[in-house]
mmCIF file of C-alpha atoms in Angstrom:
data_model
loop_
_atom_site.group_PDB
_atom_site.id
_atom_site.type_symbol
_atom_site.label_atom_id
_atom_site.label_comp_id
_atom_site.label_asym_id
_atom_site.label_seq_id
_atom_site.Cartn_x
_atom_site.Cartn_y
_atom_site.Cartn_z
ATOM 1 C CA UNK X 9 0.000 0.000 0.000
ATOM 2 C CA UNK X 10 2.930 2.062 0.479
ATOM 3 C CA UNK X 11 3.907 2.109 -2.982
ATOM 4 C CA UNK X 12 0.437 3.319 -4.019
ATOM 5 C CA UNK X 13 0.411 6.297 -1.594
ATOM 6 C CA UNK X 14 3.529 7.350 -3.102
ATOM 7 C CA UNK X 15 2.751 6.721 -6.536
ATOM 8 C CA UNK X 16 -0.824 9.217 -6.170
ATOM 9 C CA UNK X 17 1.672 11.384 -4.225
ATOM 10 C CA UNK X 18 4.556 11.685 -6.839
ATOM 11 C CA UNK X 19 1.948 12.001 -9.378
ATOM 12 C CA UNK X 20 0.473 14.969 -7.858
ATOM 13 C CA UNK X 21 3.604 16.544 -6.704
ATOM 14 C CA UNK X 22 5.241 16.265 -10.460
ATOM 15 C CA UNK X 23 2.582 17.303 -12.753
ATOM 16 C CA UNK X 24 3.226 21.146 -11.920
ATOM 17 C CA UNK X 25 7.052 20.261 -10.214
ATOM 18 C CA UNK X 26 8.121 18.705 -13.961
ATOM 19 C CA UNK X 27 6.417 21.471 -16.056
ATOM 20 C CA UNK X 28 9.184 24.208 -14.646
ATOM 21 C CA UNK X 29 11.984 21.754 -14.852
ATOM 22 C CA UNK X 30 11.065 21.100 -18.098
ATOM 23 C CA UNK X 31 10.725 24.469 -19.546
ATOM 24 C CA UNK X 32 13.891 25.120 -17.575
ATOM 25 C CA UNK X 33 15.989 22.596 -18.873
ATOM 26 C CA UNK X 34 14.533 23.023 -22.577
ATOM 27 C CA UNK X 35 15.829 26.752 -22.114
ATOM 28 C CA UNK X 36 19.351 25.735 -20.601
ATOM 29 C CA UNK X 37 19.510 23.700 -24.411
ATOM 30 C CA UNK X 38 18.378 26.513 -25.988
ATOM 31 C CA UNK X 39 20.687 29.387 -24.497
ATOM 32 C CA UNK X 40 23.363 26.554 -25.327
ATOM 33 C CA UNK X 41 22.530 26.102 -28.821
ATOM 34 C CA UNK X 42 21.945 29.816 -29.280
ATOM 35 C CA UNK X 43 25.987 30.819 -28.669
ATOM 36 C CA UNK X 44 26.729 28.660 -31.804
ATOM 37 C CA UNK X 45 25.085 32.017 -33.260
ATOM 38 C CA UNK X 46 27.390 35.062 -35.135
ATOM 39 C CA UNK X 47 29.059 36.869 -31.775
ATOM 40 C CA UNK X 48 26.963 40.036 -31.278
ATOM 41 C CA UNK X 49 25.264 42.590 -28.674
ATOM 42 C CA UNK X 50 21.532 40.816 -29.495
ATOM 43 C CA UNK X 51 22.345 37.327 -29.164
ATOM 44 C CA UNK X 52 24.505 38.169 -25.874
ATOM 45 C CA UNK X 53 21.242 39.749 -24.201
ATOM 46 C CA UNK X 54 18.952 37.112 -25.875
ATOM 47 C CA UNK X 55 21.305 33.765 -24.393
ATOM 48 C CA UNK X 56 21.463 35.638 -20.915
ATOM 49 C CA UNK X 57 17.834 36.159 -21.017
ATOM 50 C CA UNK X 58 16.627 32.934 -21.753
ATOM 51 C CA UNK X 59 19.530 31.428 -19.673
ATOM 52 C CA UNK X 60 18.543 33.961 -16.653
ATOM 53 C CA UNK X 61 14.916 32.427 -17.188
ATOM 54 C CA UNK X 62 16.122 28.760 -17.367
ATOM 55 C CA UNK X 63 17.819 29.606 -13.934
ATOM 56 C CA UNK X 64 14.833 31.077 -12.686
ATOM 57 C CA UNK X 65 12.736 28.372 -13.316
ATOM 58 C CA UNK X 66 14.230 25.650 -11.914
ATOM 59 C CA UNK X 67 15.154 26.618 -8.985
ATOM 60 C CA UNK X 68 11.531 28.030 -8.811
ATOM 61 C CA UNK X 69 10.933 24.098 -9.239
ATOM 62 C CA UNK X 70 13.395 23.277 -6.425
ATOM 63 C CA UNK X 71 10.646 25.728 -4.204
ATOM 64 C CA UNK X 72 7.983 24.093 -5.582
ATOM 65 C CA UNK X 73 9.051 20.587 -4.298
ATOM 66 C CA UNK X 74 8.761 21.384 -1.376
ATOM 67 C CA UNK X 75 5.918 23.825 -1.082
ATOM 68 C CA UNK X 76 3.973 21.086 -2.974
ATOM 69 C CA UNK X 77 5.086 18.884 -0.422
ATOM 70 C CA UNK X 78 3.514 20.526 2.211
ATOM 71 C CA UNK X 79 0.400 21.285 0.347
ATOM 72 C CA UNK X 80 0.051 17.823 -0.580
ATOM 73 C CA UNK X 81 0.024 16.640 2.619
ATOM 74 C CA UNK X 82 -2.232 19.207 4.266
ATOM 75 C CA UNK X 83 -5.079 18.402 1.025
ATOM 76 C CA UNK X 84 -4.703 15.278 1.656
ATOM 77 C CA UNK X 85 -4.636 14.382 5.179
ATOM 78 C CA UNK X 86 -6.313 17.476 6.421
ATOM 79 C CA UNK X 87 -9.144 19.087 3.598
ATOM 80 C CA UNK X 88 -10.669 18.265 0.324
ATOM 81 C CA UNK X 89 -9.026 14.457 0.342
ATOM 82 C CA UNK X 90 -8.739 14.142 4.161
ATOM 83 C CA UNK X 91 -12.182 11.756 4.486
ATOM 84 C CA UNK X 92 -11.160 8.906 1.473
ATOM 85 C CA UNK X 93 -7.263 9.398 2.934
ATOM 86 C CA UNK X 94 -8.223 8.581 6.543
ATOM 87 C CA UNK X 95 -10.687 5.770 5.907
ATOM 88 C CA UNK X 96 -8.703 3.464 3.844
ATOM 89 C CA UNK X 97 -7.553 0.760 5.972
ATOM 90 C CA UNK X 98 -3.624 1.650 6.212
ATOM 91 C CA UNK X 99 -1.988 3.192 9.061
ATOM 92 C CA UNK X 100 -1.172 6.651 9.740
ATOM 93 C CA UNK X 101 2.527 5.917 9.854
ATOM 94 C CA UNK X 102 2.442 4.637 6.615
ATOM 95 C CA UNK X 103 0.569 7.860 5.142
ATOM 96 C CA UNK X 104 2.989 10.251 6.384
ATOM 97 C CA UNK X 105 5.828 8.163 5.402
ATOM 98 C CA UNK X 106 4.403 8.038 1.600
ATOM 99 C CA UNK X 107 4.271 11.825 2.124
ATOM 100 C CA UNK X 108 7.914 12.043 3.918
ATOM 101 C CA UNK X 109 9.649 9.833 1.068
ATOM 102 C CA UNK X 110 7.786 12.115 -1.568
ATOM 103 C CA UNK X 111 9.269 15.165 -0.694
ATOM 104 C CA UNK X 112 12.655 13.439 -0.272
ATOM 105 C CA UNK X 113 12.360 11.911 -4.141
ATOM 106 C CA UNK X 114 10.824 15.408 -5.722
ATOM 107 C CA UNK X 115 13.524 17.534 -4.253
ATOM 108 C CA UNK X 116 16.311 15.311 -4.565
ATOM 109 C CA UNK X 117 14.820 15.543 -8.644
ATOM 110 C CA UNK X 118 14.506 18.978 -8.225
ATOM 111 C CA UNK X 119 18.357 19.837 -7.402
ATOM 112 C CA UNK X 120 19.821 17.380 -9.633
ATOM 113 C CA UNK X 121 18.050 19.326 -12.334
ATOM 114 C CA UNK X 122 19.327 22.072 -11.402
ATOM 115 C CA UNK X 123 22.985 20.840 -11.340
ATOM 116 C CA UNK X 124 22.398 19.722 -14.288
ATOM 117 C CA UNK X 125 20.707 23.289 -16.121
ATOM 118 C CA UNK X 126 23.989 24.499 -14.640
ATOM 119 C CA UNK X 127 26.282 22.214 -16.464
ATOM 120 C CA UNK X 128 24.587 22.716 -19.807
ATOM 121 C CA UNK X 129 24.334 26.482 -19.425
ATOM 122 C CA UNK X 130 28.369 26.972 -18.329
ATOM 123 C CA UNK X 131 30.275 24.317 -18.948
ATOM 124 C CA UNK X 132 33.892 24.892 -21.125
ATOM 125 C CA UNK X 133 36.860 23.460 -20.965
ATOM 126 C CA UNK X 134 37.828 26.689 -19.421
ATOM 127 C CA UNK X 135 35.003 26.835 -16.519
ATOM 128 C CA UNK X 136 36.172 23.397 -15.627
ATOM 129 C CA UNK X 137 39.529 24.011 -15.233
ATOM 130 C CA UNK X 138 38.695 26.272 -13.236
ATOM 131 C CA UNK X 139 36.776 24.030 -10.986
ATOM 132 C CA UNK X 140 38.969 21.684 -10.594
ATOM 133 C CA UNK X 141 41.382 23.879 -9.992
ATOM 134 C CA UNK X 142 39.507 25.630 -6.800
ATOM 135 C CA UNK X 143 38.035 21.855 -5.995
ATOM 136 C CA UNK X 144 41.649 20.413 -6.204
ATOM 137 C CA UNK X 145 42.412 23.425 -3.760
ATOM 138 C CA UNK X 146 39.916 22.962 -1.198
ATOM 139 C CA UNK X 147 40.043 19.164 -1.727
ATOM 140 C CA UNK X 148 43.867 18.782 -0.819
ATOM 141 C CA UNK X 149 43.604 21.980 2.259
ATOM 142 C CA UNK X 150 41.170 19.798 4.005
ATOM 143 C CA UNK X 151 42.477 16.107 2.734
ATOM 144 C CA UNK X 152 39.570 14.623 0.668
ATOM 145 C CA UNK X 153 38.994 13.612 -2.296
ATOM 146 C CA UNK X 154 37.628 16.208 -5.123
ATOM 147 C CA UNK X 155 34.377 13.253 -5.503
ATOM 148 C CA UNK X 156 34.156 12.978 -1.572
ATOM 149 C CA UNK X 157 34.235 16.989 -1.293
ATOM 150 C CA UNK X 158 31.400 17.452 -3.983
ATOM 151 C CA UNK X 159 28.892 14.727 -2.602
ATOM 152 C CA UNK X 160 29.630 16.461 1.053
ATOM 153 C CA UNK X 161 28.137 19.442 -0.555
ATOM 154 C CA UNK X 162 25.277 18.272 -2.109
ATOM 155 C CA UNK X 163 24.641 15.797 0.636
ATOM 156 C CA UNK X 164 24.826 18.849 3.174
ATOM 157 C CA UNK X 165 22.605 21.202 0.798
ATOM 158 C CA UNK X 166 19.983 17.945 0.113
ATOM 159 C CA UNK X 167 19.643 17.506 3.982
ATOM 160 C CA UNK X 168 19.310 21.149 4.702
ATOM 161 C CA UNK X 169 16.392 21.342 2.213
ATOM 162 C CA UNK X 170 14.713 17.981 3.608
ATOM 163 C CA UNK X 171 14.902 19.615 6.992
ATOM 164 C CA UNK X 172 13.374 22.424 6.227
ATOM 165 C CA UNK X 173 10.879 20.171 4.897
ATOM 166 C CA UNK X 174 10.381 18.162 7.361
ATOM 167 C CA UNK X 175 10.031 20.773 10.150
ATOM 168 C CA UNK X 176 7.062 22.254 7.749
ATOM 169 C CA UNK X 177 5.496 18.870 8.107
ATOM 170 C CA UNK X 178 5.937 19.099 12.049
ATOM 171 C CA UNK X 179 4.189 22.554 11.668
ATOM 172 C CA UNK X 180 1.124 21.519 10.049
ATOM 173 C CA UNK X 181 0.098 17.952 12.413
ATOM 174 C CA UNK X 182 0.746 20.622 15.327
ATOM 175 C CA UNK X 183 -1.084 23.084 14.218
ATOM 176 C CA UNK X 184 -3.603 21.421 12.395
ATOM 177 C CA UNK X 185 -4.268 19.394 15.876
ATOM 178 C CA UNK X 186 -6.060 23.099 16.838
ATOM 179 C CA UNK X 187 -9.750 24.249 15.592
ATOM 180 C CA UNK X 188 -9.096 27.436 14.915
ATOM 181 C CA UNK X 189 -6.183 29.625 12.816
ATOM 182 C CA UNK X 190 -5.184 25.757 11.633
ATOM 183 C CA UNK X 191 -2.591 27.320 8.871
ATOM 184 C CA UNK X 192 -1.403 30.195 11.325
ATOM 185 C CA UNK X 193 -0.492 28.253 13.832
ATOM 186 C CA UNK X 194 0.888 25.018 11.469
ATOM 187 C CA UNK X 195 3.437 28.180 10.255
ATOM 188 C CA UNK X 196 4.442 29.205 13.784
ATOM 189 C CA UNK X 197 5.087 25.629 14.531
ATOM 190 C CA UNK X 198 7.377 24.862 11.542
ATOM 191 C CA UNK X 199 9.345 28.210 12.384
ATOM 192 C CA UNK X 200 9.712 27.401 15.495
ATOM 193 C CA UNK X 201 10.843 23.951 15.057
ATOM 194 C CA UNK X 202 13.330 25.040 12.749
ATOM 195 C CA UNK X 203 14.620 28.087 14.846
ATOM 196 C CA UNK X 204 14.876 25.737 18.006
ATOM 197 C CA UNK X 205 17.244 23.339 15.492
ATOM 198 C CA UNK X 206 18.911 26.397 14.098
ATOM 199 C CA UNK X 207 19.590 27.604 17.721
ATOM 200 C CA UNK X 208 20.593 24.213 18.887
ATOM 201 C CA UNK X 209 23.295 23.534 16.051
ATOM 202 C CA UNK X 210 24.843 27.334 17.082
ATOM 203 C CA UNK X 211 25.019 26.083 20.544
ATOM 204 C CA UNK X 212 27.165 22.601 19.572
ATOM 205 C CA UNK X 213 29.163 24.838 17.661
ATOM 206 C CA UNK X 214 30.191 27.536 20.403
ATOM 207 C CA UNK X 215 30.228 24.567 22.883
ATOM 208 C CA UNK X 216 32.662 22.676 20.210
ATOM 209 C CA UNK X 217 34.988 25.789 19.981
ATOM 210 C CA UNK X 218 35.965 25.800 23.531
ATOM 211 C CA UNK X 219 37.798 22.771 23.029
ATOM 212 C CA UNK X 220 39.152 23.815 20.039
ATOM 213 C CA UNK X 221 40.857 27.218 18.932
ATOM 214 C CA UNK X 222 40.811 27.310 15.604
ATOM 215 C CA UNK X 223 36.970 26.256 15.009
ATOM 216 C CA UNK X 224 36.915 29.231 17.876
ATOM 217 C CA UNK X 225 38.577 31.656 15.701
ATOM 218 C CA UNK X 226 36.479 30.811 12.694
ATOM 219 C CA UNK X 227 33.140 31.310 14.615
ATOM 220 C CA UNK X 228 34.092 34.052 17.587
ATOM 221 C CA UNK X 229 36.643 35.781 14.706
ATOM 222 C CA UNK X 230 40.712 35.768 15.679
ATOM 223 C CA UNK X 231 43.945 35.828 13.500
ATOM 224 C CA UNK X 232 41.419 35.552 10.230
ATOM 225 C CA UNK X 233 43.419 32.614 9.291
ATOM 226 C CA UNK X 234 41.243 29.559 8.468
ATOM 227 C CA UNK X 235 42.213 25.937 9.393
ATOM 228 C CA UNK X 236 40.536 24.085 6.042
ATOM 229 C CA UNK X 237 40.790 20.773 7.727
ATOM 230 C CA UNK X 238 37.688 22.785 9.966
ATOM 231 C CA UNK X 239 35.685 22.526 7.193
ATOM 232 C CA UNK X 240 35.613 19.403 6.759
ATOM 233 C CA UNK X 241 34.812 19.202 10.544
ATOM 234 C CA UNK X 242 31.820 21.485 9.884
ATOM 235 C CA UNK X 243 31.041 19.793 6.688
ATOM 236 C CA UNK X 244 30.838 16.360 8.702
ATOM 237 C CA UNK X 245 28.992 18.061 11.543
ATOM 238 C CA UNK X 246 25.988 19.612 9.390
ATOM 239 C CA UNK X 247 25.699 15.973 7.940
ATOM 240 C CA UNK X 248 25.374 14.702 11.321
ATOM 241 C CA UNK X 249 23.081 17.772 12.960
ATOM 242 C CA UNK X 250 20.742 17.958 9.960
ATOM 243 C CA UNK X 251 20.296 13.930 9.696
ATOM 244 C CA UNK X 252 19.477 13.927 13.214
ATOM 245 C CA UNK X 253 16.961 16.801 13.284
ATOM 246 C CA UNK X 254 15.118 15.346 10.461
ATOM 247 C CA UNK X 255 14.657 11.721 12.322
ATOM 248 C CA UNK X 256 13.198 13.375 15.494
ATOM 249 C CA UNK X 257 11.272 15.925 13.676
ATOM 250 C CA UNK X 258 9.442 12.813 11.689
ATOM 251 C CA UNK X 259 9.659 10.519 14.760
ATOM 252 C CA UNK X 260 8.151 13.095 16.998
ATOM 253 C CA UNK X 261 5.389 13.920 13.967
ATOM 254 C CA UNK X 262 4.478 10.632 13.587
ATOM 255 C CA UNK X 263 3.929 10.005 16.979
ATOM 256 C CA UNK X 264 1.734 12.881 17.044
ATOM 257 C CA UNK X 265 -0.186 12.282 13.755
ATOM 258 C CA UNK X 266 -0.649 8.966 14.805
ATOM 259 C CA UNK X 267 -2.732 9.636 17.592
ATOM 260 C CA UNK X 268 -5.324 11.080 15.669
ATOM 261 C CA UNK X 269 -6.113 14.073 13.543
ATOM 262 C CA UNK X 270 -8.780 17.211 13.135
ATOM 263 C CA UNK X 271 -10.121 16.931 9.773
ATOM 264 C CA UNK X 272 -11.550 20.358 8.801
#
């Protein structure tokens, strides 16, 4: 039954999620195709126009992903779906996990796509060069691979996203569980969640730095000089901190939605 939910789910969440990646990444071609043209003023502004709206797009997509996330789950579970949803015989785990593993999949869709609009739009011989070059900087300053640094990075930016996500979902089965200002209160909830988090993570961090002075200099300021094998410290740490927050947020959601719900 799970893969059901999530089919109706993805199927929902794509239909208007695939139309800007699609539009995007047919523009990223275009602008692409487009500097094969004669060198002038009108085909500059034209490829940085349609490139600039290729851009705009997807990452208008990436927003999308998860706003349609959120507003799948609340039409679903909570309004014009809510009745059919909560009367099929399959647990309330299971629906919010169909929802939870949605948003994961359309996102993680989402910023590929946009990795890869930005490949099509700027790649050269020259622009990579010049990436590897910086990435074969960074890469050897903190000792890790140039594959392992870029997967940090996206893994770090993917989980950021997700919890952001996820607190939203947190947000509306708290503040749907009210009568009254259902949406207010669901956004006061997920802001809260995620400022707690936020203020949480800042709190590690200072705690972290008095054991260590150079993570202290980076975050309190000092000499100015930055210890690169740090980042990788902070890269591993937002890996950690952002996993973690997501699992209680859903565990602590779950248990919640679980126990019942206030269908409008």
């Amino acid at each position: 039954m799970l893969g059901k939910l999530l089919k109706y789910d993805l199927k929902w969440s794509l239909k208007l999620i695939c139309l800007f990646l699609g539009i995007g990444l047919f523009l990223a071609i275009l602008g692409r195709v487009l500097e094969l043209c004669p060198d002038s003023m009108f085909f500059t502004i034209l490829i940085g126009i349609i490139k600039g709206a290729s851009l705009s797009l997807t990452i208008t997509g990436v927003f999308n992903a998860v706003i349609r996330s959120w507003v799948r789950f609340i039409l679903n579970c909570y309004k014009d779906e809510s009745y059919l949803t909560n009367t099929i015989p399959v647990k309330r785990s299971t629906i919010l996990l169909a929802k939870s593993l949605n948003a994961l999949i359309v996102i993680t869709l989402s910023i590929v796509m946009l990795f890869i609009n930005l490949v099509i739009m700027y790649y050269s011989q020259e622009t990579l060069d010049a990436i590897k070059e910086s990435l074969n900087i960074f890469s050897n300053a903190m000792d890790i691979s140039v594959v392992g640094l870029i997967i940090s990075m996206v893994v770090v930016i993917l989980l950021e996203v997700l919890f952001l996500t996820q607190a939203g979902f947190f947000g509306i089965v708290f503040g749907y569980s009210y009568n009254k200002n259902k949406l207010a209160l669901s956004l006061v909830f997920g802001i809260v969640s995620y400022v707690i988090c936020s203020t949480l993570s800042v709190v590690a961090l200072i705690c972290m730095s008095l054991f260590d002075e150079g993570l202290r200099g980076i975050i309190l300021g000092g000499t100015g000089v930055i210890d690169f094998t740090l980042l990788k410290v902070l890269i591993v740490f937002a890996i950690i901190i952002y996993f973690v927050y997501i699992v209680v947020l859903y565990f602590i959601t779950n248990k919640k939605y679980t126990k019942g719900i206030n269908i409008d």
